[in-house]
Short mmCIF file of C-alpha atoms and ligand atoms in Angstrom, two decimals:
data_model
loop_
_atom_site.label_atom_id
_atom_site.label_comp_id
_atom_site.label_asym_id
_atom_site.label_seq_id
_atom_site.Cartn_x
_atom_site.Cartn_y
_atom_site.Cartn_z
CA MET A 1 29.23 -6.55 13.79
CA ARG A 2 28.78 -9.88 10.82
CA ILE A 3 25.36 -9.89 8.52
CA THR A 4 24.95 -13.44 7.67
CA GLY A 5 22.55 -13.43 5.01
CA THR A 6 19.39 -15.91 5.41
CA GLY A 7 17.30 -15.34 2.68
CA HIS A 8 14.40 -13.06 1.92
CA ALA A 9 13.93 -9.90 4.51
CA SER A 10 15.57 -12.74 6.87
CA MET A 11 19.09 -12.08 8.07
CA ARG A 12 21.09 -12.16 11.54
CA ILE A 13 23.29 -9.51 13.11
CA ASP A 14 25.79 -11.10 15.09
CA THR A 15 27.27 -8.53 18.21
CA ALA A 16 29.41 -10.01 20.98
CA ALA A 17 26.46 -8.52 22.94
CA GLY A 18 24.83 -10.65 21.22
CA SER A 19 22.37 -12.22 18.30
CA ILE A 20 18.89 -10.89 16.25
CA LEU A 21 17.92 -12.93 14.02
CA CYS A 22 15.33 -11.45 11.50
CA ASP A 23 12.10 -12.51 9.75
CA PRO A 24 13.45 -16.34 8.97
CA TRP A 25 10.52 -17.29 6.30
CA VAL A 26 11.32 -21.20 4.64
CA ASN A 27 7.76 -23.21 4.33
CA PRO A 28 6.18 -21.48 1.06
CA ALA A 29 3.83 -18.86 1.91
CA TYR A 30 0.51 -17.85 0.65
CA PHE A 31 -1.75 -21.10 -0.90
CA ALA A 32 2.28 -22.74 -1.43
CA SER A 33 2.55 -19.68 -4.41
CA TRP A 34 5.73 -17.93 -2.63
CA PHE A 35 9.13 -19.76 -2.39
CA PRO A 36 11.99 -17.88 -1.08
CA PHE A 37 14.88 -17.08 -3.34
CA PRO A 38 17.43 -17.95 -3.60
CA ASP A 39 16.57 -21.21 -1.88
CA ASN A 40 17.52 -20.72 2.07
CA SER A 41 16.22 -24.47 3.07
CA ARG A 42 19.07 -25.90 2.90
CA LEU A 43 21.18 -23.70 5.73
CA ASP A 44 22.39 -24.91 8.94
CA TRP A 45 19.17 -23.37 10.84
CA GLU A 46 19.67 -25.14 13.92
CA THR A 47 22.92 -23.92 14.22
CA LEU A 48 21.00 -19.97 13.31
CA GLY A 49 18.15 -20.40 15.16
CA ASN A 50 20.16 -20.92 18.53
CA VAL A 51 20.17 -16.82 19.05
CA ASP A 52 19.95 -14.25 21.99
CA TYR A 53 16.72 -12.51 20.19
CA LEU A 54 14.85 -12.51 17.73
CA TYR A 55 12.95 -9.92 15.25
CA VAL A 56 10.16 -10.52 13.37
CA SER A 57 9.04 -7.69 11.78
CA HIS A 58 4.94 -7.86 11.21
CA LEU A 59 2.56 -11.06 10.46
CA HIS A 60 3.32 -11.33 6.99
CA ARG A 61 3.61 -15.50 6.14
CA ASP A 62 7.17 -14.27 3.85
CA HIS A 63 8.30 -12.81 7.57
CA PHE A 64 6.54 -14.97 9.91
CA ASP A 65 6.72 -18.41 9.46
CA ALA A 66 5.17 -20.60 12.39
CA GLU A 67 6.48 -23.93 11.07
CA HIS A 68 10.08 -23.18 10.17
CA LEU A 69 10.15 -20.53 13.94
CA LYS A 70 8.32 -23.76 16.02
CA ARG A 71 11.28 -26.04 14.82
CA PHE A 72 13.89 -24.89 14.74
CA ILE A 73 14.10 -21.01 16.97
CA ASN A 74 15.54 -21.10 20.24
CA LYS A 75 12.36 -20.68 22.43
CA LYS A 76 14.39 -19.01 24.67
CA ALA A 77 15.17 -16.49 22.56
CA THR A 78 13.67 -12.88 23.55
CA VAL A 79 11.50 -11.55 21.16
CA LEU A 80 12.07 -7.93 20.21
CA LEU A 81 8.21 -6.86 19.78
CA PRO A 82 7.06 -3.72 17.95
CA GLU A 83 4.44 -1.61 19.57
CA TYR A 84 1.56 -2.31 17.28
CA PRO A 85 -2.32 -1.80 18.17
CA THR A 86 -3.16 -5.75 18.81
CA SER A 87 -1.45 -8.13 20.28
CA GLN A 88 -2.35 -10.44 17.40
CA LEU A 89 2.33 -10.48 16.92
CA GLU A 90 2.88 -11.14 20.37
CA ASP A 91 0.16 -14.01 20.79
CA GLU A 92 1.00 -16.10 17.96
CA LEU A 93 4.60 -15.97 18.91
CA ARG A 94 3.53 -17.09 22.54
CA GLU A 95 1.44 -20.25 20.62
CA LEU A 96 4.69 -20.97 19.23
CA GLY A 97 6.38 -21.03 22.61
CA PHE A 98 8.64 -17.89 23.08
CA THR A 99 8.07 -17.03 26.70
CA SER A 100 10.13 -13.83 27.42
CA PHE A 101 9.15 -10.24 25.39
CA LEU A 102 10.74 -7.24 24.90
CA ARG A 103 7.39 -4.80 23.94
CA THR A 104 9.28 -1.65 22.86
CA LYS A 105 8.35 1.91 22.32
CA SER A 106 7.92 2.96 18.68
CA ASP A 107 10.74 5.20 17.63
CA GLU A 108 12.39 4.75 21.02
CA VAL A 109 15.92 3.46 21.82
CA HIS A 110 16.08 0.63 23.97
CA GLU A 111 19.68 -0.62 25.97
CA LEU A 112 19.87 -4.31 26.11
CA ASP A 113 22.47 -6.10 27.89
CA GLY A 114 26.73 -6.03 26.55
CA GLY A 115 25.44 -1.82 25.61
CA LEU A 116 23.72 -3.53 22.46
CA LYS A 117 20.80 -1.10 21.95
CA ILE A 118 18.04 -1.58 19.00
CA MET A 119 15.00 0.63 18.16
CA ILE A 120 11.79 -0.51 16.42
CA GLN A 121 9.88 1.84 14.46
CA ALA A 122 6.54 0.47 14.53
CA LEU A 123 4.17 1.44 11.14
CA ILE A 124 0.90 0.85 12.29
CA SER A 125 -1.53 2.20 8.93
CA PRO A 126 -3.92 -0.28 7.74
CA THR A 127 -2.41 -0.57 4.96
CA ASP A 128 0.75 -1.43 6.41
CA GLY A 129 1.10 -5.39 6.53
CA PRO A 130 -1.24 -7.38 8.03
CA ILE A 131 -2.53 -4.27 10.32
CA GLY A 132 1.53 -2.99 11.13
CA ASP A 133 5.03 -3.49 9.71
CA SER A 134 8.06 -2.81 10.84
CA SER A 135 11.67 -1.53 11.03
CA LEU A 136 14.85 -2.33 13.03
CA TRP A 137 17.78 -0.40 14.27
CA VAL A 138 20.58 -2.05 15.90
CA GLU A 139 24.07 -0.38 17.50
CA HIS A 140 26.80 -2.14 19.10
CA ASP A 141 30.22 -0.66 18.75
CA GLY A 142 29.57 2.52 17.01
CA ILE A 143 28.66 0.15 14.13
CA ARG A 144 24.63 1.20 12.76
CA VAL A 145 22.83 -1.10 10.94
CA LEU A 146 19.43 -0.08 9.74
CA ASN A 147 16.73 -2.92 8.80
CA GLN A 148 14.08 -1.10 7.20
CA ASN A 149 12.44 -4.21 5.73
CA ASP A 150 9.92 -4.37 3.11
CA ALA A 151 8.10 -0.70 5.69
CA ARG A 152 7.38 2.10 4.04
CA PRO A 153 8.19 4.91 6.22
CA THR A 154 7.33 8.85 5.27
CA ASP A 155 11.16 9.37 5.78
CA LEU A 156 13.65 8.21 7.98
CA SER A 157 14.60 11.04 9.98
CA ARG A 158 14.35 9.12 12.84
CA PHE A 159 16.77 6.75 12.22
CA ASN A 160 19.08 9.69 10.69
CA GLU A 161 18.86 11.56 14.52
CA LEU A 162 20.23 8.58 15.56
CA GLY A 163 24.09 9.25 13.82
CA HIS A 164 25.48 7.78 10.72
CA VAL A 165 24.20 4.33 9.37
CA HIS A 166 27.05 2.59 8.03
CA ALA A 167 24.19 -0.36 6.48
CA HIS A 168 21.23 -0.25 4.97
CA MET A 169 18.66 -3.54 4.61
CA LEU A 170 15.60 -2.61 2.00
CA GLN A 171 13.35 -4.40 0.10
CA PHE A 172 13.46 -2.86 -3.66
CA SER A 173 11.25 -5.31 -5.58
CA GLY A 174 7.62 -6.01 -6.34
CA ALA A 175 5.57 -7.57 -3.47
CA ILE A 176 1.74 -7.30 -4.47
CA TRP A 177 -0.42 -9.08 -7.19
CA TYR A 178 -1.14 -6.11 -9.17
CA PRO A 179 -1.06 -5.80 -12.31
CA MET A 180 -0.63 -9.70 -13.02
CA VAL A 181 -3.57 -10.43 -11.81
CA TYR A 182 -6.10 -8.20 -13.69
CA GLU A 183 -7.93 -9.04 -16.62
CA LEU A 184 -6.56 -6.38 -19.37
CA PRO A 185 -5.33 -6.53 -22.69
CA ASP A 186 -1.15 -7.70 -22.28
CA ALA A 187 -0.33 -4.58 -23.85
CA ALA A 188 -2.02 -2.58 -20.84
CA LYS A 189 -0.77 -5.28 -18.25
CA THR A 190 2.83 -4.48 -19.28
CA ALA A 191 2.86 -1.11 -19.51
CA PHE A 192 1.03 -0.52 -16.12
CA GLY A 193 4.06 -3.40 -14.72
CA LYS A 194 6.86 -1.14 -16.50
CA GLN A 195 5.00 1.71 -14.43
CA LYS A 196 5.41 -0.31 -11.03
CA ARG A 197 8.52 -1.59 -11.26
CA ASP A 198 10.04 1.92 -12.17
CA ARG A 199 7.76 3.31 -8.86
CA GLN A 200 9.51 0.80 -6.79
CA PHE A 201 13.29 1.49 -7.91
CA ASP A 202 12.45 5.46 -7.44
CA ARG A 203 11.30 5.35 -3.89
CA THR A 204 13.71 2.51 -3.68
CA TRP A 205 16.47 5.48 -4.27
CA ARG A 206 14.86 7.84 -2.30
CA TYR A 207 14.89 5.91 0.57
CA ILE A 208 18.83 5.60 -0.05
CA ASP A 209 19.71 9.04 -1.11
CA ASP A 210 17.30 9.46 2.79
CA LEU A 211 20.19 7.64 4.95
CA LYS A 212 22.62 7.72 2.95
CA ALA A 213 24.30 4.62 4.55
CA ASP A 214 28.25 3.13 3.68
CA HIS A 215 26.47 -0.24 2.39
CA VAL A 216 22.84 -0.69 1.27
CA PHE A 217 21.63 -4.16 0.66
CA PRO A 218 18.57 -5.56 -1.88
CA ILE A 219 16.27 -7.92 0.75
CA ALA A 220 13.38 -8.60 0.79
CA GLY A 221 12.20 -10.56 -2.16
CA PRO A 222 11.60 -10.90 -4.60
CA PRO A 223 10.02 -14.48 -4.33
CA CYS A 224 9.93 -17.35 -6.42
CA PHE A 225 6.70 -18.78 -7.43
CA LEU A 226 7.70 -22.59 -8.33
CA ASP A 227 3.69 -23.78 -9.32
CA ASP A 228 3.27 -24.45 -13.00
CA GLU A 229 0.15 -22.20 -12.48
CA LEU A 230 2.26 -19.34 -11.12
CA TRP A 231 5.64 -19.62 -13.00
CA GLN A 232 4.96 -17.16 -15.76
CA PHE A 233 5.33 -14.61 -12.44
CA ASN A 234 8.93 -15.46 -12.34
CA ASP A 235 11.60 -12.66 -13.73
CA ILE A 236 13.09 -14.29 -15.93
CA PHE A 237 11.60 -13.61 -19.44
CA GLY A 238 12.91 -10.57 -19.98
CA ASP A 239 9.29 -9.00 -19.16
CA GLU A 240 9.82 -4.78 -18.75
CA GLY A 241 6.68 -5.85 -16.98
CA ASN A 242 7.56 -7.97 -14.53
CA ILE A 243 7.12 -6.72 -11.01
CA PHE A 244 9.88 -8.93 -9.48
CA PRO A 245 13.28 -7.63 -10.57
CA ASP A 246 15.78 -9.89 -8.42
CA GLN A 247 19.18 -8.63 -6.61
CA ALA A 248 21.19 -8.04 -9.70
CA VAL A 249 18.62 -6.22 -11.66
CA PHE A 250 19.20 -3.62 -8.43
CA LEU A 251 23.30 -3.84 -9.22
CA GLU A 252 22.46 -2.82 -12.48
CA GLU A 253 20.12 -0.10 -11.92
CA TYR A 254 21.24 1.32 -8.82
CA ALA A 255 25.14 1.15 -11.02
CA LYS A 256 22.41 3.72 -13.56
CA VAL A 257 21.88 5.66 -10.89
CA GLY A 258 25.82 6.39 -9.72
CA GLY A 259 25.13 3.27 -6.91
CA THR A 260 28.35 1.57 -5.71
CA ASN A 261 27.72 0.02 -2.58
CA GLY A 262 25.18 -2.51 -3.03
CA ILE A 263 25.58 -5.43 -1.30
CA VAL A 264 24.12 -8.46 -2.42
CA LEU A 265 23.50 -11.36 0.26
CA LEU A 266 22.88 -15.17 -0.95
CA PRO A 267 22.01 -17.25 2.07
CA GLY A 268 24.85 -17.95 3.53
CA SER A 269 26.40 -14.55 2.58
CA VAL A 270 28.60 -13.12 5.85
CA THR A 271 29.47 -9.23 5.76
CA SER A 272 31.49 -7.68 8.24
CA LEU A 273 30.92 -4.33 9.40
CA THR A 274 33.46 -2.18 10.87
CA ALA A 275 33.14 1.52 12.36
CA ALA A 276 35.03 3.09 10.10
CA GLY A 277 32.55 1.87 7.41
CA GLU A 278 34.30 -1.31 5.76
CA ALA A 279 32.18 -4.07 4.44
CA GLU A 280 33.91 -7.42 4.15
CA THR A 281 31.80 -9.76 2.85
CA THR A 282 32.09 -14.08 1.51
CA HIS A 283 29.82 -15.26 0.02
CA PRO A 284 29.14 -19.66 -1.11
CA VAL A 285 29.46 -18.45 -4.80
CA PRO A 286 30.20 -16.39 -6.63
CA VAL A 287 27.22 -13.36 -6.67
CA ASP A 288 27.53 -12.61 -10.79
CA GLU A 289 27.30 -16.48 -11.09
CA PHE A 290 24.23 -17.64 -9.17
CA PHE A 291 21.76 -15.23 -10.81
CA ALA A 292 23.28 -15.87 -14.33
CA ASN A 293 21.86 -19.29 -14.00
CA LYS A 294 18.66 -17.78 -12.14
CA GLN A 295 16.82 -20.18 -14.70
CA ALA A 296 18.60 -23.22 -13.64
CA HIS A 297 18.39 -22.80 -9.91
CA LEU A 298 14.35 -21.59 -10.58
CA GLU A 299 14.13 -25.13 -12.97
CA GLU A 300 15.77 -26.87 -10.22
CA MET A 301 13.22 -25.71 -7.45
CA ARG A 302 10.30 -26.41 -9.06
CA GLU A 303 11.01 -29.88 -9.54
CA ARG A 304 12.01 -30.62 -5.71
CA LYS A 305 9.62 -28.22 -4.50
CA ALA A 306 6.89 -29.36 -6.54
CA PRO A 307 5.84 -32.19 -3.45
CA ILE A 308 5.07 -29.63 -1.21
CA ILE A 309 3.07 -28.02 -2.87
CA ALA A 310 0.90 -30.91 -4.57
CA ALA A 311 0.39 -31.81 -0.03
CA GLU A 312 -0.44 -28.23 -0.02
CA LYS A 313 -3.05 -28.54 -2.61
CA ALA A 314 -4.53 -31.44 -1.15
CA SER A 315 -5.25 -30.08 1.69
CA TRP A 316 -7.35 -27.31 0.55
CA ARG A 317 -11.06 -29.05 -0.67
CA HIS A 318 -13.69 -28.81 2.22
CA PRO A 319 -16.91 -29.22 -0.33
CA GLU A 320 -18.56 -29.46 3.18
CA ILE A 321 -18.61 -26.00 3.43
CA ASP A 322 -21.65 -24.14 2.41
CA VAL A 323 -19.30 -20.98 1.28
CA LEU A 324 -22.61 -18.48 0.73
CA GLY A 325 -23.79 -19.03 4.58
CA GLU A 326 -20.37 -19.18 6.14
CA LEU A 327 -19.37 -15.58 4.28
CA LYS A 328 -22.71 -14.46 5.77
CA LYS A 329 -22.26 -15.31 9.09
CA ARG A 330 -18.29 -13.62 9.27
CA ILE A 331 -18.63 -11.02 7.11
CA GLU A 332 -22.55 -9.80 7.11
CA PRO A 333 -21.98 -8.57 11.00
CA LEU A 334 -18.76 -7.08 10.49
CA LEU A 335 -20.17 -4.86 7.59
CA GLU A 336 -22.77 -3.99 9.73
CA GLU A 337 -20.73 -2.00 11.53
CA SER A 338 -18.22 -0.60 9.27
CA ILE A 339 -18.96 2.92 8.34
CA TYR A 340 -14.93 3.89 7.10
CA MET A 341 -14.33 1.39 4.86
CA ALA A 342 -18.13 0.44 3.55
CA GLN A 343 -18.21 3.61 2.40
CA GLY A 344 -14.93 4.31 0.96
CA VAL A 345 -16.02 0.50 -1.13
CA GLY A 346 -18.92 2.01 -2.12
CA GLY A 347 -20.72 -1.35 -3.91
CA PRO A 348 -21.16 -4.61 -4.14
CA VAL A 349 -18.63 -6.49 -4.42
CA ARG A 350 -18.39 -10.03 -6.94
CA PHE A 351 -16.15 -12.70 -6.50
CA ASP A 352 -16.63 -15.91 -8.87
CA PHE A 353 -15.67 -19.67 -7.08
CA THR A 354 -14.60 -21.50 -9.73
CA ASP A 355 -13.52 -25.33 -9.99
CA SER A 356 -9.53 -25.48 -10.03
CA PHE A 357 -7.15 -23.53 -7.38
CA GLY A 358 -7.55 -20.53 -9.41
CA PRO A 359 -9.20 -18.01 -11.80
CA THR A 360 -9.59 -20.91 -14.64
CA GLY A 361 -12.02 -23.30 -14.87
CA GLU A 362 -15.76 -23.45 -14.84
CA ILE A 363 -17.58 -20.76 -12.79
CA LEU A 364 -19.54 -22.69 -10.15
CA GLU A 365 -20.60 -20.11 -7.29
CA SER A 366 -20.99 -16.18 -7.56
CA ILE A 367 -21.73 -14.02 -4.34
CA VAL A 368 -21.85 -10.24 -3.91
CA VAL A 369 -20.31 -8.98 -0.68
CA ASP A 370 -23.03 -6.36 -1.21
CA PHE A 371 -21.92 -3.32 0.68
CA PRO A 372 -24.46 -0.59 0.26
CA GLY A 373 -26.92 -3.05 1.63
CA LYS A 374 -24.77 -4.57 4.34
CA GLN A 375 -25.22 -8.41 3.12
CA VAL A 376 -24.19 -11.40 1.19
CA ARG A 377 -25.81 -12.64 -1.14
CA PRO A 378 -25.83 -15.01 -4.39
CA TYR A 379 -24.69 -12.32 -7.42
CA ALA A 380 -27.95 -11.17 -9.42
CA GLY A 381 -26.37 -9.47 -12.23
CA GLU A 382 -26.41 -6.36 -11.53
CA LYS A 383 -23.25 -4.16 -12.25
CA VAL A 384 -20.38 -4.38 -10.28
CA ARG A 385 -17.48 -2.21 -9.85
CA TYR A 386 -14.71 -4.72 -8.69
CA ARG A 387 -14.77 -8.67 -9.31
CA PHE A 388 -12.62 -11.19 -8.12
CA LYS A 389 -12.32 -14.94 -9.42
CA THR A 390 -10.44 -17.52 -7.25
CA GLY A 391 -11.13 -21.37 -6.66
CA ARG A 392 -13.90 -22.34 -4.36
CA ALA A 393 -11.37 -24.63 -3.21
CA LEU A 394 -9.26 -21.54 -1.70
CA VAL A 395 -12.27 -19.95 -0.30
CA GLU A 396 -13.30 -23.53 1.96
CA HIS A 397 -9.95 -23.06 2.69
CA LEU A 398 -9.61 -19.74 3.82
CA ILE A 399 -13.32 -21.26 6.08
CA HIS A 400 -11.96 -23.92 7.27
CA ILE A 401 -8.79 -22.54 8.92
CA ASP A 402 -11.05 -18.91 10.14
CA GLU A 403 -8.98 -16.93 8.25
CA GLY A 404 -9.05 -13.55 9.19
CA ASP A 405 -7.12 -11.77 6.88
CA TRP A 406 -7.38 -12.48 2.76
CA VAL A 407 -4.80 -10.48 1.63
CA ASN A 408 -2.04 -12.60 4.14
CA SER A 409 -3.63 -15.53 2.71
CA LEU A 410 -5.52 -15.30 -0.75
CA PHE A 411 -4.93 -12.15 -2.36
CA LEU A 412 -0.91 -12.55 -1.64
CA SER A 413 -1.09 -15.85 -3.48
CA CYS A 414 -2.36 -14.53 -6.65
CA ARG A 415 -4.24 -17.27 -7.57
CA PHE A 416 -7.00 -15.56 -8.26
CA SER A 417 -7.72 -13.09 -11.32
CA ALA A 418 -9.28 -9.20 -11.23
CA ALA A 419 -10.97 -6.70 -13.00
CA ARG A 420 -12.46 -3.47 -11.77
CA ILE A 421 -14.52 -0.44 -13.64
CA GLY A 422 -12.68 2.88 -12.88
CA GLN A 423 -9.41 3.40 -10.32
CA TYR A 424 -7.81 1.19 -7.72
CA ASN A 425 -10.00 1.91 -4.82
CA GLU A 426 -7.96 0.56 -1.12
CA PHE A 427 -10.84 0.04 1.05
CA VAL A 428 -11.67 -3.08 -0.98
CA TYR A 429 -8.63 -4.90 0.51
CA ALA A 430 -8.40 -2.87 3.45
CA PHE A 431 -12.03 -3.83 4.65
CA PHE A 432 -11.15 -8.15 4.17
CA LYS A 433 -7.25 -7.33 5.24
CA CYS A 434 -9.90 -7.03 8.38
CA LEU A 435 -12.32 -10.13 8.80
CA SER A 436 -12.83 -9.73 12.67
CA GLU A 437 -14.25 -7.38 15.26
CA GLU A 438 -10.46 -6.55 16.59
CA ARG A 439 -9.26 -5.26 12.98
CA LEU A 440 -12.17 -3.59 12.03
CA GLN A 441 -12.40 -1.51 15.31
CA TYR A 442 -8.80 -0.69 15.04
CA ALA A 443 -9.08 -0.17 11.24
CA GLU A 444 -12.45 2.06 11.09
CA GLY A 445 -10.56 3.90 14.42
CA TRP A 446 -7.92 4.75 12.68
CA TYR A 447 -9.86 5.77 9.76
CA ASP A 448 -11.68 7.88 11.76
CA GLU A 449 -7.94 9.81 13.58
CA HIS A 450 -6.88 9.87 10.49
CA GLU A 451 -9.36 12.01 8.44
CA LYS A 452 -9.62 14.70 10.69
CA ALA A 453 -5.42 15.11 11.31
CA VAL A 454 -5.00 15.31 7.75
CA GLU A 455 -7.26 18.54 7.62
CA ALA A 456 -5.66 20.12 10.39
CA GLU A 457 -2.53 22.37 8.38
CA ASP A 458 -1.74 23.96 5.66
CA THR A 459 1.44 23.43 2.77
CA GLN A 460 1.74 26.37 -0.40
CA PHE A 461 2.47 25.15 -3.90
CA GLY A 462 2.93 28.81 -5.98
CA ASP A 463 -0.41 30.08 -6.13
CA TRP A 464 -1.81 26.62 -4.65
CA THR A 465 -2.82 26.21 -0.83
CA VAL A 466 -3.55 22.83 -0.27
CA GLN A 467 -3.33 20.87 3.13
CA ARG A 468 0.04 19.55 3.94
CA ARG A 469 -0.72 15.93 4.66
CA CYS A 470 -1.47 13.85 1.64
CA PRO A 471 -4.64 12.16 2.21
CA HIS A 472 -2.92 8.78 1.84
CA LEU A 473 -0.50 7.73 4.29
CA LYS A 474 -0.46 11.55 5.46
CA ALA A 475 3.12 12.19 4.37
CA ASP A 476 4.22 15.29 4.42
CA LEU A 477 3.44 17.42 1.33
CA SER A 478 5.67 20.17 1.56
CA ARG A 479 8.41 17.89 0.98
CA PHE A 480 6.81 14.77 -0.91
CA GLY A 481 4.17 16.84 -3.48
CA VAL A 482 5.61 17.99 -7.21
CA VAL A 483 3.39 20.25 -8.67
CA ASP A 484 2.99 19.36 -12.38
CA GLY A 485 0.39 22.56 -13.36
CA ASN A 486 -3.28 21.72 -12.25
CA VAL A 487 -2.08 17.73 -11.40
CA LEU A 488 0.05 17.59 -7.23
CA THR A 489 2.19 14.00 -6.67
CA CYS A 490 2.60 13.24 -3.54
CA GLN A 491 5.82 10.74 -4.67
CA LEU A 492 6.35 8.58 -1.22
CA HIS A 493 3.43 5.56 -3.25
CA GLY A 494 3.14 7.67 -6.02
CA TRP A 495 -0.84 9.40 -5.52
CA LYS A 496 -2.00 11.68 -7.72
CA PHE A 497 -4.11 14.36 -6.65
CA ASP A 498 -6.40 17.55 -9.36
CA LEU A 499 -5.98 20.87 -7.33
CA PRO A 500 -8.96 22.33 -8.90
CA SER A 501 -11.30 19.21 -8.62
CA GLY A 502 -9.65 17.62 -5.36
CA ARG A 503 -9.98 14.77 -6.59
CA CYS A 504 -7.84 11.74 -6.42
CA LEU A 505 -6.63 10.06 -9.77
CA THR A 506 -4.91 7.38 -8.68
CA SER A 507 -7.82 6.21 -5.89
CA VAL A 508 -11.37 5.88 -5.16
CA GLY A 509 -11.85 8.76 -2.73
CA HIS A 510 -9.39 10.54 -0.34
CA LYS A 511 -9.95 14.53 -1.90
CA ILE A 512 -7.65 16.71 -1.24
CA ARG A 513 -8.07 20.10 -0.18
CA ALA A 514 -6.67 22.99 -2.23
CA SER A 515 -7.76 26.28 -2.77
CA LYS A 516 -6.18 29.23 -5.63
CA THR A 517 -4.89 32.54 -4.24
CA GLU A 518 -5.75 34.66 -8.08
S1 LIG B 601 1.44 9.17 1.56
FE1 LIG B 601 1.44 7.44 0.26
S2 LIG B 601 0.90 8.31 -2.19
FE2 LIG B 601 1.09 10.11 -0.35
#
């Protein structure tokens, strides 16, 4: 089996029974904020795109690149489709010209021609990707590979059941706007960023340890930021609070916890795997040397890609759009139908729209999405818990293209600033990723079922009897829970709960049921 690195979360898997291209991403994503790094735009995509199977793990724009798929990927390829509750991924791929789909069942092995076996595990909570994320397991000729991608399953037991895995590809770096966009003093931002960076690595080590594969491939990021307005997010300034460590840093950190089996794939690197667990890798340029010159590579890319960013920016302004009127029309019916998410947000969310492409510049208009009042209206000077500041042009563009997911566009762009009083509230982001009837209904239904399911069973921590499933994403607390004093931490995403009151210390809502035996 041969694995070719094709950048970011993308790879091509070649076997004697056929080839699979995963998540090819080349064009900038999220308002031209994210670019793949190292650059993969000069690969021979005509050849790489001539494959038997295509796997797009989910619809995040750094995994689903419509323009690239349309132009370079063989439309005769069979799409290996994760089992998602909505048909959006299939619909979008059909629109690009793909016609052959294998609709897989989550967690079930499918046997393809020539003895090639695949299994896709689909995660379907409203907080997974843009409503869904997935991992691909592949077996051929006794060699097993898990492309975990950026999916965060509660554990890897389903993959372990299928036998020893030879190669494990997984995310290790950040892919979010927190804490950089928050209006916080620099010292606090660094402290939060450092915590986040440590948590990302801890989670990675836990997954690696769970699977115990022969070889570990750090993939799915970090992206690079080539616009001058976002340049500071690249991890080249020695900032320990930067959440985007690269593959070279991964190797260093992995070595500190005893990891010696990491393999970095540059775009164009090729690893040959054998069933005996051997791996031989060739690189287009030495990996150490490449990362030692990271800043120079980024600067060269910044210059080369500047016209692309400028062209994108030129397409965002649509001053003829009545932003308040349009948001009223689109969001108010959804507020009316939302029960769990509206309750979860619990108050008004304020948006300040500026005359720039980000949070700087003059504020032109302030509006409020009033969850309890179920309306979108001008801001009236009241105290709000959550506030966002971004360019009005960006929202005009979202309205213009009828974007139903502001996470997969505006928020991941990092072209905004945020402020909040109190804890993180996942419902704010869940709602703004569900700006369509289909998604809203799905998410509301999921929260309803989830609420009932997490209540069912108990587990024991010393004297404490605690509900067995984490109120966040149902992780088994008998496995992931750690109690220190009166605080229980779920190690899957690090959420903390105060046992005597049941209060979640990490996010608003999400109470845990716990009682102490006297
Ligand atoms: S499942 Fe996310 S913190 Fe427990």
